């Protein structure tokens, strides 16, 4: 018997990107079910609560909204029976990455991630595992090993240690 498909919600303000992610992921057949798409932060939070996906693929920036995908991630992770959140974005600054992880994101991928790597991250994040693109992981490790004066705060160390052990 096949395991239940991974139920996904795609949250991005670009219709073409949502359609592309849907088409790419639906190539996995009965392993995945895209249960909804959200073009705004408000819709992402509402649909995450109503549709109860296993995983939300979340962009960080939505046109015309002062809030970010970090705000949506925090709200989604506070829902009862909260789905996991995997950030899929173009933005790879240290602060963006850390803010997303602190908000409860299970992983952080860049939009130039190869399809097979995206799929592995989706499967892992849907199980609650940490999923970081190699470039994002490299940035985090570089930041940790930075010379004195440019080190992580105690809270950043705590968050990074939690992520490294598979916690959100």
JSON list of C-alpha atoms in Angstrom, two decimals:
[
{"chain": "A", "resi": 1, "resn": "UNK", "atom": "CA", "xyz": [0.00, 0.00, 0.00]},
{"chain": "A", "resi": 2, "resn": "UNK", "atom": "CA", "xyz": [1.31, 3.45, -0.92]},
{"chain": "A", "resi": 3, "resn": "UNK", "atom": "CA", "xyz": [1.78, 6.01, 1.84]},
{"chain": "A", "resi": 4, "resn": "UNK", "atom": "CA", "xyz": [-0.59, 8.99, 1.87]},
{"chain": "A", "resi": 5, "resn": "UNK", "atom": "CA", "xyz": [0.50, 11.78, -0.47]},
{"chain": "A", "resi": 6, "resn": "UNK", "atom": "CA", "xyz": [2.21, 14.85, 0.93]},
{"chain": "A", "resi": 7, "resn": "UNK", "atom": "CA", "xyz": [-0.43, 17.59, 1.03]},
{"chain": "A", "resi": 8, "resn": "UNK", "atom": "CA", "xyz": [1.06, 20.92, -0.08]},
{"chain": "A", "resi": 9, "resn": "UNK", "atom": "CA", "xyz": [0.02, 24.55, -0.06]},
{"chain": "A", "resi": 10, "resn": "UNK", "atom": "CA", "xyz": [2.02, 26.87, -2.32]},
{"chain": "A", "resi": 11, "resn": "UNK", "atom": "CA", "xyz": [2.25, 30.49, -1.09]},
{"chain": "A", "resi": 12, "resn": "UNK", "atom": "CA", "xyz": [3.79, 32.94, -3.55]},
{"chain": "A", "resi": 13, "resn": "UNK", "atom": "CA", "xyz": [2.52, 36.16, -5.08]},
{"chain": "A", "resi": 14, "resn": "UNK", "atom": "CA", "xyz": [3.65, 35.18, -8.60]},
{"chain": "A", "resi": 15, "resn": "UNK", "atom": "CA", "xyz": [1.06, 33.07, -10.46]},
{"chain": "A", "resi": 16, "resn": "UNK", "atom": "CA", "xyz": [3.64, 31.69, -12.89]},
{"chain": "A", "resi": 17, "resn": "UNK", "atom": "CA", "xyz": [5.86, 30.49, -10.07]},
{"chain": "A", "resi": 18, "resn": "UNK", "atom": "CA", "xyz": [2.92, 28.84, -8.29]},
{"chain": "A", "resi": 19, "resn": "UNK", "atom": "CA", "xyz": [1.90, 27.12, -11.53]},
{"chain": "A", "resi": 20, "resn": "UNK", "atom": "CA", "xyz": [5.48, 26.02, -12.18]},
{"chain": "A", "resi": 21, "resn": "UNK", "atom": "CA", "xyz": [5.93, 24.57, -8.70]},
{"chain": "A", "resi": 22, "resn": "UNK", "atom": "CA", "xyz": [2.58, 22.81, -8.97]},
{"chain": "A", "resi": 23, "resn": "UNK", "atom": "CA", "xyz": [3.46, 21.29, -12.37]},
{"chain": "A", "resi": 24, "resn": "UNK", "atom": "CA", "xyz": [6.91, 20.24, -11.16]},
{"chain": "A", "resi": 25, "resn": "UNK", "atom": "CA", "xyz": [5.65, 18.64, -7.97]},
{"chain": "A", "resi": 26, "resn": "UNK", "atom": "CA", "xyz": [2.63, 16.98, -9.55]},
{"chain": "A", "resi": 27, "resn": "UNK", "atom": "CA", "xyz": [5.05, 15.02, -11.74]},
{"chain": "A", "resi": 28, "resn": "UNK", "atom": "CA", "xyz": [5.55, 12.93, -8.60]},
{"chain": "A", "resi": 29, "resn": "UNK", "atom": "CA", "xyz": [2.10, 11.45, -9.19]},
{"chain": "A", "resi": 30, "resn": "UNK", "atom": "CA", "xyz": [0.36, 10.05, -6.15]},
{"chain": "A", "resi": 31, "resn": "UNK", "atom": "CA", "xyz": [3.26, 11.03, -3.86]},
{"chain": "A", "resi": 32, "resn": "UNK", "atom": "CA", "xyz": [2.04, 14.62, -3.63]},
{"chain": "A", "resi": 33, "resn": "UNK", "atom": "CA", "xyz": [-1.22, 16.54, -3.68]},
{"chain": "A", "resi": 34, "resn": "UNK", "atom": "CA", "xyz": [-1.21, 20.31, -4.10]},
{"chain": "A", "resi": 35, "resn": "UNK", "atom": "CA", "xyz": [-4.28, 21.23, -2.05]},
{"chain": "A", "resi": 36, "resn": "UNK", "atom": "CA", "xyz": [-4.13, 24.97, -2.66]},
{"chain": "A", "resi": 37, "resn": "UNK", "atom": "CA", "xyz": [-2.32, 28.09, -3.78]},
{"chain": "A", "resi": 38, "resn": "UNK", "atom": "CA", "xyz": [-2.12, 31.38, -1.92]},
{"chain": "A", "resi": 39, "resn": "UNK", "atom": "CA", "xyz": [-1.15, 34.64, -3.64]},
{"chain": "A", "resi": 40, "resn": "UNK", "atom": "CA", "xyz": [-1.07, 36.62, -0.38]},
{"chain": "A", "resi": 41, "resn": "UNK", "atom": "CA", "xyz": [-0.02, 36.30, 3.24]},
{"chain": "A", "resi": 42, "resn": "UNK", "atom": "CA", "xyz": [-3.60, 36.47, 4.50]},
{"chain": "A", "resi": 43, "resn": "UNK", "atom": "CA", "xyz": [-4.69, 33.70, 2.13]},
{"chain": "A", "resi": 44, "resn": "UNK", "atom": "CA", "xyz": [-1.67, 31.57, 3.05]},
{"chain": "A", "resi": 45, "resn": "UNK", "atom": "CA", "xyz": [-2.58, 31.69, 6.74]},
{"chain": "A", "resi": 46, "resn": "UNK", "atom": "CA", "xyz": [-6.31, 31.18, 6.09]},
{"chain": "A", "resi": 47, "resn": "UNK", "atom": "CA", "xyz": [-5.77, 28.26, 3.69]},
{"chain": "A", "resi": 48, "resn": "UNK", "atom": "CA", "xyz": [-3.18, 26.64, 5.95]},
{"chain": "A", "resi": 49, "resn": "UNK", "atom": "CA", "xyz": [-5.80, 26.53, 8.70]},
{"chain": "A", "resi": 50, "resn": "UNK", "atom": "CA", "xyz": [-8.68, 25.46, 6.46]},
{"chain": "A", "resi": 51, "resn": "UNK", "atom": "CA", "xyz": [-6.98, 22.93, 4.16]},
{"chain": "A", "resi": 52, "resn": "UNK", "atom": "CA", "xyz": [-4.63, 21.44, 6.77]},
{"chain": "A", "resi": 53, "resn": "UNK", "atom": "CA", "xyz": [-1.70, 20.71, 4.44]},
{"chain": "A", "resi": 54, "resn": "UNK", "atom": "CA", "xyz": [1.32, 18.78, 5.65]},
{"chain": "A", "resi": 55, "resn": "UNK", "atom": "CA", "xyz": [3.65, 21.44, 4.28]},
{"chain": "A", "resi": 56, "resn": "UNK", "atom": "CA", "xyz": [3.49, 25.04, 3.07]},
{"chain": "A", "resi": 57, "resn": "UNK", "atom": "CA", "xyz": [6.00, 26.22, 0.45]},
{"chain": "A", "resi": 58, "resn": "UNK", "atom": "CA", "xyz": [6.41, 29.89, 1.42]},
{"chain": "A", "resi": 59, "resn": "UNK", "atom": "CA", "xyz": [7.97, 32.82, -0.40]},
{"chain": "A", "resi": 60, "resn": "UNK", "atom": "CA", "xyz": [9.39, 35.60, 1.76]},
{"chain": "A", "resi": 61, "resn": "UNK", "atom": "CA", "xyz": [8.16, 38.70, -0.04]},
{"chain": "A", "resi": 62, "resn": "UNK", "atom": "CA", "xyz": [4.67, 39.44, -1.31]},
{"chain": "A", "resi": 63, "resn": "UNK", "atom": "CA", "xyz": [4.04, 42.51, -3.49]},
{"chain": "A", "resi": 64, "resn": "UNK", "atom": "CA", "xyz": [1.93, 45.21, -1.87]},
{"chain": "A", "resi": 65, "resn": "UNK", "atom": "CA", "xyz": [2.24, 43.82, 1.65]},
{"chain": "A", "resi": 66, "resn": "UNK", "atom": "CA", "xyz": [4.42, 45.24, 4.42]},
{"chain": "A", "resi": 67, "resn": "UNK", "atom": "CA", "xyz": [4.41, 41.84, 6.10]},
{"chain": "A", "resi": 68, "resn": "UNK", "atom": "CA", "xyz": [6.65, 39.04, 4.92]},
{"chain": "A", "resi": 69, "resn": "UNK", "atom": "CA", "xyz": [6.66, 35.29, 4.58]},
{"chain": "A", "resi": 70, "resn": "UNK", "atom": "CA", "xyz": [8.33, 35.29, 8.00]},
{"chain": "A", "resi": 71, "resn": "UNK", "atom": "CA", "xyz": [5.17, 36.81, 9.47]},
{"chain": "A", "resi": 72, "resn": "UNK", "atom": "CA", "xyz": [3.05, 34.23, 7.64]},
{"chain": "A", "resi": 73, "resn": "UNK", "atom": "CA", "xyz": [5.33, 31.42, 8.81]},
{"chain": "A", "resi": 74, "resn": "UNK", "atom": "CA", "xyz": [5.01, 32.53, 12.42]},
{"chain": "A", "resi": 75, "resn": "UNK", "atom": "CA", "xyz": [1.18, 32.68, 12.12]},
{"chain": "A", "resi": 76, "resn": "UNK", "atom": "CA", "xyz": [0.96, 29.31, 10.35]},
{"chain": "A", "resi": 77, "resn": "UNK", "atom": "CA", "xyz": [3.19, 27.57, 12.89]},
{"chain": "A", "resi": 78, "resn": "UNK", "atom": "CA", "xyz": [0.94, 28.93, 15.66]},
{"chain": "A", "resi": 79, "resn": "UNK", "atom": "CA", "xyz": [-2.14, 27.20, 14.19]},
{"chain": "A", "resi": 80, "resn": "UNK", "atom": "CA", "xyz": [-3.56, 24.08, 15.84]},
{"chain": "A", "resi": 81, "resn": "UNK", "atom": "CA", "xyz": [-2.06, 21.00, 14.12]},
{"chain": "A", "resi": 82, "resn": "UNK", "atom": "CA", "xyz": [0.28, 23.41, 12.32]},
{"chain": "A", "resi": 83, "resn": "UNK", "atom": "CA", "xyz": [1.78, 22.34, 9.02]},
{"chain": "A", "resi": 84, "resn": "UNK", "atom": "CA", "xyz": [5.51, 22.58, 8.48]},
{"chain": "A", "resi": 85, "resn": "UNK", "atom": "CA", "xyz": [6.80, 25.50, 6.42]},
{"chain": "A", "resi": 86, "resn": "UNK", "atom": "CA", "xyz": [9.55, 25.31, 3.82]},
{"chain": "A", "resi": 87, "resn": "UNK", "atom": "CA", "xyz": [10.74, 28.72, 2.62]},
{"chain": "A", "resi": 88, "resn": "UNK", "atom": "CA", "xyz": [11.37, 28.85, -1.14]},
{"chain": "A", "resi": 89, "resn": "UNK", "atom": "CA", "xyz": [12.68, 32.28, -2.08]},
{"chain": "A", "resi": 90, "resn": "UNK", "atom": "CA", "xyz": [15.27, 34.37, -3.93]},
{"chain": "A", "resi": 91, "resn": "UNK", "atom": "CA", "xyz": [16.55, 36.05, -0.77]},
{"chain": "A", "resi": 92, "resn": "UNK", "atom": "CA", "xyz": [19.59, 34.54, 0.92]},
{"chain": "A", "resi": 93, "resn": "UNK", "atom": "CA", "xyz": [20.82, 37.15, 3.37]},
{"chain": "A", "resi": 94, "resn": "UNK", "atom": "CA", "xyz": [21.88, 35.93, 6.80]},
{"chain": "A", "resi": 95, "resn": "UNK", "atom": "CA", "xyz": [19.17, 37.95, 8.50]},
{"chain": "A", "resi": 96, "resn": "UNK", "atom": "CA", "xyz": [16.40, 36.61, 6.23]},
{"chain": "A", "resi": 97, "resn": "UNK", "atom": "CA", "xyz": [17.50, 33.03, 6.84]},
{"chain": "A", "resi": 98, "resn": "UNK", "atom": "CA", "xyz": [17.72, 33.42, 10.61]},
{"chain": "A", "resi": 99, "resn": "UNK", "atom": "CA", "xyz": [14.40, 35.27, 10.85]},
{"chain": "A", "resi": 100, "resn": "UNK", "atom": "CA", "xyz": [12.64, 32.51, 8.89]},
{"chain": "A", "resi": 101, "resn": "UNK", "atom": "CA", "xyz": [14.13, 29.77, 11.06]},
{"chain": "A", "resi": 102, "resn": "UNK", "atom": "CA", "xyz": [13.28, 31.67, 14.24]},
{"chain": "A", "resi": 103, "resn": "UNK", "atom": "CA", "xyz": [9.68, 31.99, 12.97]},
{"chain": "A", "resi": 104, "resn": "UNK", "atom": "CA", "xyz": [9.47, 28.21, 12.72]},
{"chain": "A", "resi": 105, "resn": "UNK", "atom": "CA", "xyz": [10.47, 27.37, 9.14]},
{"chain": "A", "resi": 106, "resn": "UNK", "atom": "CA", "xyz": [11.66, 23.77, 8.76]},
{"chain": "A", "resi": 107, "resn": "UNK", "atom": "CA", "xyz": [13.88, 24.68, 5.87]},
{"chain": "A", "resi": 108, "resn": "UNK", "atom": "CA", "xyz": [15.09, 27.31, 3.48]},
{"chain": "A", "resi": 109, "resn": "UNK", "atom": "CA", "xyz": [15.63, 26.82, -0.25]},
{"chain": "A", "resi": 110, "resn": "UNK", "atom": "CA", "xyz": [16.49, 29.21, -3.00]},
{"chain": "A", "resi": 111, "resn": "UNK", "atom": "CA", "xyz": [14.39, 29.36, -6.16]},
{"chain": "A", "resi": 112, "resn": "UNK", "atom": "CA", "xyz": [17.34, 28.20, -8.25]},
{"chain": "A", "resi": 113, "resn": "UNK", "atom": "CA", "xyz": [17.33, 24.86, -6.42]},
{"chain": "A", "resi": 114, "resn": "UNK", "atom": "CA", "xyz": [17.39, 21.87, -8.82]},
{"chain": "A", "resi": 115, "resn": "UNK", "atom": "CA", "xyz": [14.07, 19.93, -8.99]},
{"chain": "A", "resi": 116, "resn": "UNK", "atom": "CA", "xyz": [15.43, 16.75, -7.38]},
{"chain": "A", "resi": 117, "resn": "UNK", "atom": "CA", "xyz": [16.85, 18.74, -4.47]},
{"chain": "A", "resi": 118, "resn": "UNK", "atom": "CA", "xyz": [13.49, 20.53, -4.09]},
{"chain": "A", "resi": 119, "resn": "UNK", "atom": "CA", "xyz": [11.71, 17.17, -3.94]},
{"chain": "A", "resi": 120, "resn": "UNK", "atom": "CA", "xyz": [14.11, 15.81, -1.30]},
{"chain": "A", "resi": 121, "resn": "UNK", "atom": "CA", "xyz": [13.56, 18.98, 0.76]},
{"chain": "A", "resi": 122, "resn": "UNK", "atom": "CA", "xyz": [9.76, 18.69, 0.42]},
{"chain": "A", "resi": 123, "resn": "UNK", "atom": "CA", "xyz": [9.81, 15.07, 1.59]},
{"chain": "A", "resi": 124, "resn": "UNK", "atom": "CA", "xyz": [12.14, 15.85, 4.50]},
{"chain": "A", "resi": 125, "resn": "UNK", "atom": "CA", "xyz": [10.34, 19.03, 5.58]},
{"chain": "A", "resi": 126, "resn": "UNK", "atom": "CA", "xyz": [6.96, 17.25, 5.46]},
{"chain": "A", "resi": 127, "resn": "UNK", "atom": "CA", "xyz": [8.43, 14.82, 8.02]},
{"chain": "A", "resi": 128, "resn": "UNK", "atom": "CA", "xyz": [9.65, 17.71, 10.17]},
{"chain": "A", "resi": 129, "resn": "UNK", "atom": "CA", "xyz": [13.28, 17.41, 9.13]},
{"chain": "A", "resi": 130, "resn": "UNK", "atom": "CA", "xyz": [15.50, 20.40, 8.43]},
{"chain": "A", "resi": 131, "resn": "UNK", "atom": "CA", "xyz": [16.09, 21.19, 4.76]},
{"chain": "A", "resi": 132, "resn": "UNK", "atom": "CA", "xyz": [18.65, 23.80, 3.74]},
{"chain": "A", "resi": 133, "resn": "UNK", "atom": "CA", "xyz": [19.98, 24.46, 0.27]},
{"chain": "A", "resi": 134, "resn": "UNK", "atom": "CA", "xyz": [23.76, 24.02, 0.13]},
{"chain": "A", "resi": 135, "resn": "UNK", "atom": "CA", "xyz": [24.33, 27.75, -0.43]},
{"chain": "A", "resi": 136, "resn": "UNK", "atom": "CA", "xyz": [22.16, 28.63, 2.59]},
{"chain": "A", "resi": 137, "resn": "UNK", "atom": "CA", "xyz": [23.92, 26.03, 4.77]},
{"chain": "A", "resi": 138, "resn": "UNK", "atom": "CA", "xyz": [27.28, 27.41, 3.64]},
{"chain": "A", "resi": 139, "resn": "UNK", "atom": "CA", "xyz": [26.25, 30.95, 4.61]},
{"chain": "A", "resi": 140, "resn": "UNK", "atom": "CA", "xyz": [25.20, 29.76, 8.05]},
{"chain": "A", "resi": 141, "resn": "UNK", "atom": "CA", "xyz": [28.44, 27.87, 8.64]},
{"chain": "A", "resi": 142, "resn": "UNK", "atom": "CA", "xyz": [30.48, 30.82, 7.39]},
{"chain": "A", "resi": 143, "resn": "UNK", "atom": "CA", "xyz": [28.66, 33.07, 9.82]},
{"chain": "A", "resi": 144, "resn": "UNK", "atom": "CA", "xyz": [29.33, 30.68, 12.70]},
{"chain": "A", "resi": 145, "resn": "UNK", "atom": "CA", "xyz": [33.04, 30.52, 11.91]},
{"chain": "A", "resi": 146, "resn": "UNK", "atom": "CA", "xyz": [33.36, 34.28, 11.40]},
{"chain": "A", "resi": 147, "resn": "UNK", "atom": "CA", "xyz": [36.15, 36.05, 13.30]},
{"chain": "A", "resi": 148, "resn": "UNK", "atom": "CA", "xyz": [35.44, 37.48, 16.76]},
{"chain": "A", "resi": 149, "resn": "UNK", "atom": "CA", "xyz": [33.20, 40.51, 16.66]},
{"chain": "A", "resi": 150, "resn": "UNK", "atom": "CA", "xyz": [31.11, 39.01, 13.87]},
{"chain": "A", "resi": 151, "resn": "UNK", "atom": "CA", "xyz": [29.87, 36.01, 15.83]},
{"chain": "A", "resi": 152, "resn": "UNK", "atom": "CA", "xyz": [26.33, 34.83, 16.33]},
{"chain": "A", "resi": 153, "resn": "UNK", "atom": "CA", "xyz": [24.30, 36.05, 19.26]},
{"chain": "A", "resi": 154, "resn": "UNK", "atom": "CA", "xyz": [23.44, 33.50, 21.96]},
{"chain": "A", "resi": 155, "resn": "UNK", "atom": "CA", "xyz": [19.90, 33.28, 20.57]},
{"chain": "A", "resi": 156, "resn": "UNK", "atom": "CA", "xyz": [21.21, 32.68, 17.03]},
{"chain": "A", "resi": 157, "resn": "UNK", "atom": "CA", "xyz": [23.41, 29.85, 18.37]},
{"chain": "A", "resi": 158, "resn": "UNK", "atom": "CA", "xyz": [20.39, 28.36, 20.12]},
{"chain": "A", "resi": 159, "resn": "UNK", "atom": "CA", "xyz": [18.26, 28.52, 16.94]},
{"chain": "A", "resi": 160, "resn": "UNK", "atom": "CA", "xyz": [21.03, 27.09, 14.78]},
{"chain": "A", "resi": 161, "resn": "UNK", "atom": "CA", "xyz": [21.64, 24.23, 17.21]},
{"chain": "A", "resi": 162, "resn": "UNK", "atom": "CA", "xyz": [17.91, 23.44, 17.18]},
{"chain": "A", "resi": 163, "resn": "UNK", "atom": "CA", "xyz": [17.80, 23.48, 13.37]},
{"chain": "A", "resi": 164, "resn": "UNK", "atom": "CA", "xyz": [20.88, 21.28, 13.15]},
{"chain": "A", "resi": 165, "resn": "UNK", "atom": "CA", "xyz": [19.16, 18.67, 15.31]},
{"chain": "A", "resi": 166, "resn": "UNK", "atom": "CA", "xyz": [15.98, 18.69, 13.22]},
{"chain": "A", "resi": 167, "resn": "UNK", "atom": "CA", "xyz": [13.81, 21.05, 15.26]},
{"chain": "A", "resi": 168, "resn": "UNK", "atom": "CA", "xyz": [11.86, 23.93, 13.80]}
]
